[in-house]
mmCIF file of C-alpha atoms in Angstrom:
data_model
loop_
_atom_site.group_PDB
_atom_site.id
_atom_site.type_symbol
_atom_site.label_atom_id
_atom_site.label_comp_id
_atom_site.label_asym_id
_atom_site.label_seq_id
_atom_site.Cartn_x
_atom_site.Cartn_y
_atom_site.Cartn_z
ATOM 1 C CA MET A 221 -208.459 -11.985 52.991
ATOM 2 C CA LYS A 222 -206.381 -10.407 55.679
ATOM 3 C CA ARG A 223 -202.684 -9.750 55.269
ATOM 4 C CA SER A 224 -200.663 -10.771 58.181
ATOM 5 C CA SER A 225 -198.380 -7.984 59.354
ATOM 6 C CA THR A 226 -194.948 -8.799 60.618
ATOM 7 C CA SER A 227 -192.664 -6.517 62.583
ATOM 8 C CA THR A 228 -188.924 -6.823 63.046
ATOM 9 C CA VAL A 229 -187.616 -6.177 66.494
ATOM 10 C CA ARG A 230 -183.990 -4.918 66.458
ATOM 11 C CA LYS A 231 -181.879 -5.971 69.305
ATOM 12 C CA PRO A 232 -179.896 -3.163 70.972
ATOM 13 C CA LEU A 233 -176.262 -2.958 69.892
ATOM 14 C CA ARG A 234 -174.048 -4.189 72.638
ATOM 15 C CA TYR A 235 -170.299 -4.218 73.052
ATOM 16 C CA SER A 236 -168.782 -7.368 74.202
ATOM 17 C CA SER A 237 -167.113 -7.043 77.573
ATOM 18 C CA ARG A 238 -163.722 -7.737 75.978
ATOM 19 C CA LYS A 239 -164.128 -4.910 73.453
ATOM 20 C CA LEU A 240 -165.270 -2.519 76.143
ATOM 21 C CA ILE A 241 -162.269 -3.281 78.322
ATOM 22 C CA ARG A 242 -159.926 -2.795 75.361
ATOM 23 C CA ASN A 243 -161.388 0.646 74.599
ATOM 24 C CA ILE A 244 -161.105 1.675 78.228
ATOM 25 C CA ILE A 245 -157.458 0.600 78.313
ATOM 26 C CA LEU A 246 -156.709 2.522 75.091
ATOM 27 C CA SER A 247 -158.383 5.640 76.458
ATOM 28 C CA LEU A 248 -156.437 5.417 79.689
ATOM 29 C CA ALA A 249 -153.204 4.915 77.742
ATOM 30 C CA VAL A 250 -153.856 8.043 75.673
ATOM 31 C CA LEU A 251 -154.703 10.038 78.781
ATOM 32 C CA THR A 252 -151.522 8.768 80.411
ATOM 33 C CA ILE A 253 -149.242 9.588 77.455
ATOM 34 C CA LEU A 254 -150.596 13.027 76.494
ATOM 35 C CA PRO A 255 -149.617 15.001 79.633
ATOM 36 C CA PRO A 256 -145.931 13.957 79.523
ATOM 37 C CA ILE A 257 -145.760 14.777 75.801
ATOM 38 C CA PHE A 258 -147.383 18.158 76.404
ATOM 39 C CA PHE A 259 -145.078 18.790 79.366
ATOM 40 C CA HIS A 260 -142.040 17.755 77.293
ATOM 41 C CA PHE A 261 -142.787 20.314 74.568
ATOM 42 C CA ARG A 262 -143.597 23.005 77.125
ATOM 43 C CA LEU A 263 -140.317 22.296 78.909
ATOM 44 C CA ARG A 264 -138.420 22.285 75.619
ATOM 45 C CA ARG A 265 -139.944 25.637 74.678
ATOM 46 C CA PHE A 266 -139.062 27.034 78.109
ATOM 47 C CA HIS A 267 -135.426 25.924 77.735
ATOM 48 C CA GLN A 268 -135.234 27.485 74.257
ATOM 49 C CA MET A 269 -136.583 30.789 75.563
ATOM 50 C CA GLN A 270 -134.322 30.627 78.612
ATOM 51 C CA LEU A 271 -131.280 29.935 76.436
ATOM 52 C CA ARG A 272 -132.059 32.939 74.220
ATOM 53 C CA LYS A 273 -132.631 35.126 77.270
ATOM 54 C CA CYS A 274 -129.662 33.962 79.340
ATOM 55 C CA ARG A 275 -126.885 32.669 77.100
ATOM 56 C CA TRP A 276 -125.116 36.060 77.063
ATOM 57 C CA LEU A 277 -124.251 35.483 80.746
ATOM 58 C CA SER A 278 -121.370 33.225 79.714
ATOM 59 C CA ASP A 279 -119.921 35.976 77.506
ATOM 60 C CA PRO A 280 -121.422 39.356 78.469
ATOM 61 C CA PRO A 281 -121.261 42.217 75.952
ATOM 62 C CA LEU A 282 -119.151 45.261 76.662
ATOM 63 C CA VAL A 283 -121.125 48.203 78.012
ATOM 64 C CA CYS A 284 -119.936 51.197 75.989
ATOM 65 C CA ALA A 285 -120.788 54.729 77.080
ATOM 66 C CA HIS A 286 -121.732 56.820 74.042
ATOM 67 C CA GLY A 287 -120.026 60.177 74.583
ATOM 68 C CA GLY A 288 -119.824 59.260 78.258
ATOM 69 C CA ASP A 289 -122.969 58.912 80.353
ATOM 70 C CA SER A 290 -125.331 61.279 78.542
ATOM 71 C CA SER A 291 -128.137 60.538 81.009
ATOM 72 C CA LYS A 292 -126.238 62.428 83.720
ATOM 73 C CA ALA A 293 -124.430 65.156 81.779
ATOM 74 C CA SER A 294 -124.173 66.609 78.293
ATOM 75 C CA PRO A 295 -122.396 64.157 75.960
ATOM 76 C CA ASN A 296 -118.694 64.505 75.173
ATOM 77 C CA THR A 297 -117.953 66.620 78.233
ATOM 78 C CA MET A 298 -115.708 66.129 81.237
ATOM 79 C CA ALA A 299 -118.756 65.437 83.433
ATOM 80 C CA SER A 300 -120.239 62.799 81.120
ATOM 81 C CA TYR A 301 -116.958 60.889 80.870
ATOM 82 C CA LEU A 302 -116.414 60.999 84.633
ATOM 83 C CA SER A 303 -119.976 59.775 85.250
ATOM 84 C CA ALA A 304 -119.395 56.852 82.880
ATOM 85 C CA LEU A 305 -116.123 55.940 84.572
ATOM 86 C CA GLN A 306 -117.802 56.103 87.976
ATOM 87 C CA SER A 307 -120.313 53.511 86.695
ATOM 88 C CA ARG A 308 -117.393 51.243 85.735
ATOM 89 C CA VAL A 309 -118.319 50.927 82.074
ATOM 90 C CA ASP A 310 -116.287 48.552 79.916
ATOM 91 C CA CYS A 311 -115.587 51.024 77.147
ATOM 92 C CA VAL A 312 -116.172 54.605 76.088
ATOM 93 C CA GLU A 313 -117.152 55.890 72.659
ATOM 94 C CA ILE A 314 -115.638 59.294 71.886
ATOM 95 C CA ASP A 315 -116.733 61.488 68.990
ATOM 96 C CA ALA A 316 -113.757 62.990 67.175
ATOM 97 C CA SER A 317 -114.025 66.168 65.091
ATOM 98 C CA ARG A 318 -111.300 68.428 63.714
ATOM 99 C CA SER A 319 -111.218 72.199 64.147
ATOM 100 C CA SER A 320 -110.396 74.559 61.294
ATOM 101 C CA ASP A 321 -106.742 74.653 62.402
ATOM 102 C CA GLY A 322 -106.452 70.870 62.647
ATOM 103 C CA VAL A 323 -106.919 70.176 66.371
ATOM 104 C CA LEU A 324 -108.953 67.059 67.191
ATOM 105 C CA PHE A 325 -111.673 67.582 69.803
ATOM 106 C CA ALA A 326 -113.970 65.106 71.548
ATOM 107 C CA LEU A 327 -116.930 66.860 70.042
ATOM 108 C CA HIS A 328 -119.893 66.394 67.727
ATOM 109 C CA ASP A 329 -121.463 69.185 65.661
ATOM 110 C CA ARG A 330 -124.733 68.822 67.584
ATOM 111 C CA ASP A 331 -122.859 69.186 70.898
ATOM 112 C CA LEU A 332 -121.216 72.361 69.623
ATOM 113 C CA GLN A 333 -124.590 73.693 68.484
ATOM 114 C CA ARG A 334 -126.100 73.033 71.911
ATOM 115 C CA ILE A 335 -123.195 74.687 73.740
ATOM 116 C CA SER A 336 -123.007 77.708 71.431
ATOM 117 C CA GLY A 337 -126.747 78.140 70.997
ATOM 118 C CA ASN A 338 -126.146 78.381 67.245
ATOM 119 C CA ALA A 339 -127.919 75.682 65.218
ATOM 120 C CA SER A 340 -125.575 76.190 62.256
ATOM 121 C CA SER A 341 -122.259 75.832 64.127
ATOM 122 C CA LYS A 342 -119.781 73.315 62.679
ATOM 123 C CA VAL A 343 -116.601 72.149 64.397
ATOM 124 C CA GLY A 344 -114.672 72.285 61.120
ATOM 125 C CA TYR A 345 -115.329 76.011 60.722
ATOM 126 C CA MET A 346 -114.183 77.022 64.214
ATOM 127 C CA SER A 347 -110.591 77.416 65.377
ATOM 128 C CA SER A 348 -109.262 75.560 68.400
ATOM 129 C CA ASN A 349 -109.041 78.851 70.314
ATOM 130 C CA GLU A 350 -112.698 79.628 69.605
ATOM 131 C CA ILE A 351 -113.721 76.171 70.810
ATOM 132 C CA ARG A 352 -111.585 76.504 73.948
ATOM 133 C CA GLU A 353 -113.105 79.920 74.727
ATOM 134 C CA LEU A 354 -116.569 78.414 74.339
ATOM 135 C CA SER A 355 -115.537 75.496 76.537
ATOM 136 C CA ALA A 356 -114.257 77.795 79.286
ATOM 137 C CA SER A 357 -117.739 79.234 79.766
ATOM 138 C CA HIS A 358 -119.006 75.752 80.716
ATOM 139 C CA ARG A 359 -116.172 74.798 83.061
ATOM 140 C CA SER A 360 -116.978 74.091 86.708
ATOM 141 C CA THR A 361 -114.892 73.410 89.807
ATOM 142 C CA GLU A 362 -117.317 70.577 90.607
ATOM 143 C CA LYS A 363 -116.039 67.805 88.360
ATOM 144 C CA PHE A 364 -119.427 66.137 87.813
ATOM 145 C CA ASN A 365 -120.866 69.482 86.678
ATOM 146 C CA ASP A 366 -117.888 70.353 84.491
ATOM 147 C CA GLU A 367 -119.185 70.469 80.908
ATOM 148 C CA SER A 368 -115.968 71.706 79.353
ATOM 149 C CA ILE A 369 -114.858 70.325 75.973
ATOM 150 C CA LEU A 370 -111.819 68.068 75.803
ATOM 151 C CA THR A 371 -109.320 67.499 73.047
ATOM 152 C CA ILE A 372 -109.072 63.900 71.869
ATOM 153 C CA GLN A 373 -105.733 63.584 73.609
ATOM 154 C CA ASP A 374 -107.166 64.830 76.923
ATOM 155 C CA ALA A 375 -110.210 62.555 76.595
ATOM 156 C CA LEU A 376 -107.983 59.533 75.954
ATOM 157 C CA MET A 377 -105.747 60.369 78.909
ATOM 158 C CA LEU A 378 -108.820 60.719 81.134
ATOM 159 C CA THR A 379 -110.456 57.419 80.149
ATOM 160 C CA SER A 380 -107.848 54.998 78.816
ATOM 161 C CA ASN A 381 -106.639 53.632 82.162
ATOM 162 C CA SER A 382 -110.174 52.899 83.398
ATOM 163 C CA VAL A 383 -111.784 51.009 80.506
ATOM 164 C CA GLN A 384 -111.069 47.920 78.421
ATOM 165 C CA GLN A 385 -111.580 49.677 75.123
ATOM 166 C CA ILE A 386 -112.081 53.081 73.534
ATOM 167 C CA ILE A 387 -114.071 53.623 70.360
ATOM 168 C CA LEU A 388 -113.271 56.690 68.280
ATOM 169 C CA ASP A 389 -116.247 57.753 66.185
ATOM 170 C CA VAL A 390 -114.471 59.961 63.653
ATOM 171 C CA LYS A 391 -116.695 62.651 62.148
ATOM 172 C CA VAL A 392 -115.753 63.524 58.585
ATOM 173 C CA GLY A 393 -116.981 66.915 57.438
ATOM 174 C CA PRO A 394 -116.154 70.217 55.760
ATOM 175 C CA PRO A 395 -113.936 71.955 55.052
ATOM 176 C CA PHE A 396 -111.169 69.313 55.187
ATOM 177 C CA TYR A 397 -113.203 66.078 55.067
ATOM 178 C CA GLU A 398 -110.823 63.062 55.099
ATOM 179 C CA LYS A 399 -107.654 65.030 54.294
ATOM 180 C CA GLU A 400 -104.869 63.629 56.524
ATOM 181 C CA LEU A 401 -107.521 62.725 59.109
ATOM 182 C CA ALA A 402 -106.307 59.131 59.496
ATOM 183 C CA LYS A 403 -102.767 60.424 59.964
ATOM 184 C CA ASP A 404 -103.921 62.820 62.686
ATOM 185 C CA ILE A 405 -105.818 60.046 64.493
ATOM 186 C CA ILE A 406 -103.000 57.517 64.306
ATOM 187 C CA SER A 407 -100.485 60.084 65.527
ATOM 188 C CA ILE A 408 -102.492 60.303 68.759
ATOM 189 C CA VAL A 409 -103.766 56.774 69.440
ATOM 190 C CA GLY A 410 -101.420 54.619 67.377
ATOM 191 C CA TYR A 411 -104.244 52.603 65.848
ATOM 192 C CA ILE A 412 -107.945 52.821 65.060
ATOM 193 C CA VAL A 413 -110.133 50.657 67.286
ATOM 194 C CA MET A 414 -113.269 50.779 65.185
ATOM 195 C CA ARG A 415 -114.488 52.470 62.078
ATOM 196 C CA GLU A 416 -118.221 52.996 61.801
ATOM 197 C CA PRO A 417 -119.675 51.966 58.415
ATOM 198 C CA SER A 418 -121.872 54.485 56.634
ATOM 199 C CA THR A 419 -124.510 51.846 55.933
ATOM 200 C CA GLY A 420 -125.898 48.734 57.537
ATOM 201 C CA ALA A 421 -125.945 46.716 54.308
ATOM 202 C CA ARG A 422 -124.453 43.284 54.955
ATOM 203 C CA THR A 423 -122.338 43.299 51.804
ATOM 204 C CA ASN A 424 -120.665 46.527 52.851
ATOM 205 C CA LEU A 425 -120.084 45.230 56.365
ATOM 206 C CA LEU A 426 -118.317 42.147 55.069
ATOM 207 C CA ARG A 427 -116.171 44.121 52.636
ATOM 208 C CA MET A 428 -114.419 45.985 55.429
ATOM 209 C CA ILE A 429 -111.086 44.301 54.755
ATOM 210 C CA GLY A 430 -109.201 43.484 57.924
ATOM 211 C CA ALA A 431 -111.902 44.874 60.212
ATOM 212 C CA GLU A 432 -112.345 42.865 63.394
ATOM 213 C CA VAL A 433 -115.224 44.943 64.739
ATOM 214 C CA VAL A 434 -118.358 46.000 62.890
ATOM 215 C CA GLY A 435 -120.601 48.744 64.266
ATOM 216 C CA VAL A 436 -124.231 48.082 63.309
ATOM 217 C CA TYR A 437 -127.240 50.342 63.854
ATOM 218 C CA HIS A 438 -129.263 48.245 66.296
ATOM 219 C CA PRO A 439 -132.583 47.899 64.349
ATOM 220 C CA LEU A 440 -130.615 46.119 61.586
ATOM 221 C CA ILE A 441 -129.418 43.373 63.924
ATOM 222 C CA ASP A 442 -131.084 39.966 63.814
ATOM 223 C CA GLU A 443 -130.071 36.334 64.318
ATOM 224 C CA LYS A 444 -129.177 35.860 60.653
ATOM 225 C CA LEU A 445 -126.852 38.884 60.587
ATOM 226 C CA MET A 446 -125.202 37.712 63.809
ATOM 227 C CA ARG A 447 -124.567 34.256 62.340
ATOM 228 C CA VAL A 448 -123.077 35.739 59.160
ATOM 229 C CA LEU A 449 -120.734 38.134 60.970
ATOM 230 C CA HIS A 450 -119.676 35.751 63.737
ATOM 231 C CA ARG A 451 -119.000 33.054 61.142
ATOM 232 C CA ARG A 452 -116.525 35.510 59.607
ATOM 233 C CA ASN A 453 -114.967 36.228 63.007
ATOM 234 C CA LYS A 454 -116.358 39.768 63.188
ATOM 235 C CA LYS A 455 -117.357 41.253 66.530
ATOM 236 C CA VAL A 456 -120.699 43.071 66.421
ATOM 237 C CA TYR A 457 -121.154 46.368 68.268
ATOM 238 C CA ALA A 458 -124.770 47.590 68.431
ATOM 239 C CA TRP A 459 -125.315 51.368 68.427
ATOM 240 C CA THR A 460 -126.903 53.561 69.766
ATOM 241 C CA VAL A 461 -129.206 51.542 72.064
ATOM 242 C CA ASP A 462 -131.082 53.679 74.571
ATOM 243 C CA ASP A 463 -134.480 52.073 75.303
ATOM 244 C CA GLU A 464 -135.184 48.959 77.390
ATOM 245 C CA GLU A 465 -136.855 46.917 74.639
ATOM 246 C CA SER A 466 -133.945 47.449 72.229
ATOM 247 C CA MET A 467 -131.408 46.711 74.965
ATOM 248 C CA GLN A 468 -133.098 43.383 75.691
ATOM 249 C CA LYS A 469 -133.246 42.502 72.004
ATOM 250 C CA VAL A 470 -129.548 43.058 71.296
ATOM 251 C CA LEU A 471 -128.648 41.263 74.533
ATOM 252 C CA PHE A 472 -130.683 38.239 73.449
ATOM 253 C CA ASP A 473 -129.133 38.439 69.953
ATOM 254 C CA HIS A 474 -125.773 38.026 71.712
ATOM 255 C CA VAL A 475 -123.949 41.087 70.372
ATOM 256 C CA ASP A 476 -120.382 41.678 71.521
ATOM 257 C CA ALA A 477 -120.861 45.250 72.736
ATOM 258 C CA ILE A 478 -123.721 47.680 73.292
ATOM 259 C CA VAL A 479 -123.096 51.381 72.716
ATOM 260 C CA THR A 480 -125.577 53.405 74.761
ATOM 261 C CA SER A 481 -126.087 56.943 76.022
ATOM 262 C CA ASN A 482 -127.456 55.507 79.278
ATOM 263 C CA PRO A 483 -124.921 52.914 80.464
ATOM 264 C CA THR A 484 -126.165 52.956 84.066
ATOM 265 C CA PHE A 485 -129.641 51.862 82.971
ATOM 266 C CA LEU A 486 -128.176 49.121 80.753
ATOM 267 C CA GLN A 487 -126.016 47.818 83.614
ATOM 268 C CA ARG A 488 -129.053 47.716 85.902
ATOM 269 C CA LEU A 489 -131.114 45.888 83.259
ATOM 270 C CA MET A 490 -128.345 43.324 82.732
ATOM 271 C CA GLN A 491 -128.147 42.720 86.489
ATOM 272 C CA ASP A 492 -131.932 42.222 86.698
ATOM 273 C CA ILE A 493 -131.896 39.694 83.846
ATOM 274 C CA ARG A 494 -128.876 37.938 85.371
ATOM 275 C CA THR A 495 -130.763 37.567 88.667
ATOM 276 C CA GLN A 496 -133.867 36.219 86.883
ATOM 277 C CA CYS A 497 -131.805 33.662 84.973
ATOM 278 C CA LEU A 498 -130.088 32.406 88.125
ATOM 279 C CA GLU A 499 -133.416 32.179 89.972
ATOM 280 C CA GLU A 500 -134.779 30.099 87.063
ATOM 281 C CA GLY A 501 -131.882 27.682 87.465
ATOM 282 C CA TYR A 502 -129.834 28.719 84.453
ATOM 283 C CA SER A 503 -126.167 27.865 84.775
#
């Protein structure tokens, strides 16, 4: 007896025309919506980056020459201050050290060591006459080559009428340390513009009672620190910022002043960024 064999023929799966049209419409809708969404987020990201890069234009930081323009002359000399003033800097930072007989000079120990050729020289152990004799050997009739040492009073008289602000970086050292130092400073300038903290710790910065300006070593600066200090109405001065990458960073962090040994380079960088921002339509 033979078994009859049966086979099942499956019909091919077919979409109805209505379903097919619906899927096509959905696909087209997705393809239509995605580019604008993508473009929106790209544009939003661009505006965020542009704002970070360009917002300082509405309130530019002060360009502060650290010891004058040290890229063109030795720091804390007549030539370096004159070079900085020629570049039309906004402010000048002057190192202040006291001689053994109590005279305040615009001088740092390392500057004295370079001038004297003695790596162990300290301003506090030399008399004002000894410093003046050393200075005389570096004097020049050409003012932009004149590397003579100035007293604080002479440095202030040279710079004060040409800048918005002067920062005195007071060096405390042996043998007198702080003894009557504040009195000596105030007797010359009448007030202290800025006092540099010994540490970048945020708690110490905020405990500077009555301070309106806080000098911060530039690697310690970030957006959070800026928010904290600006919320407490403190102006933030970044020091000492000498390379392009660091200059850009503190600019974009919106500090209030940038202390640099190369103010001419900083001014040129700021002008380049300003031009880029305007070309990109920032206003």
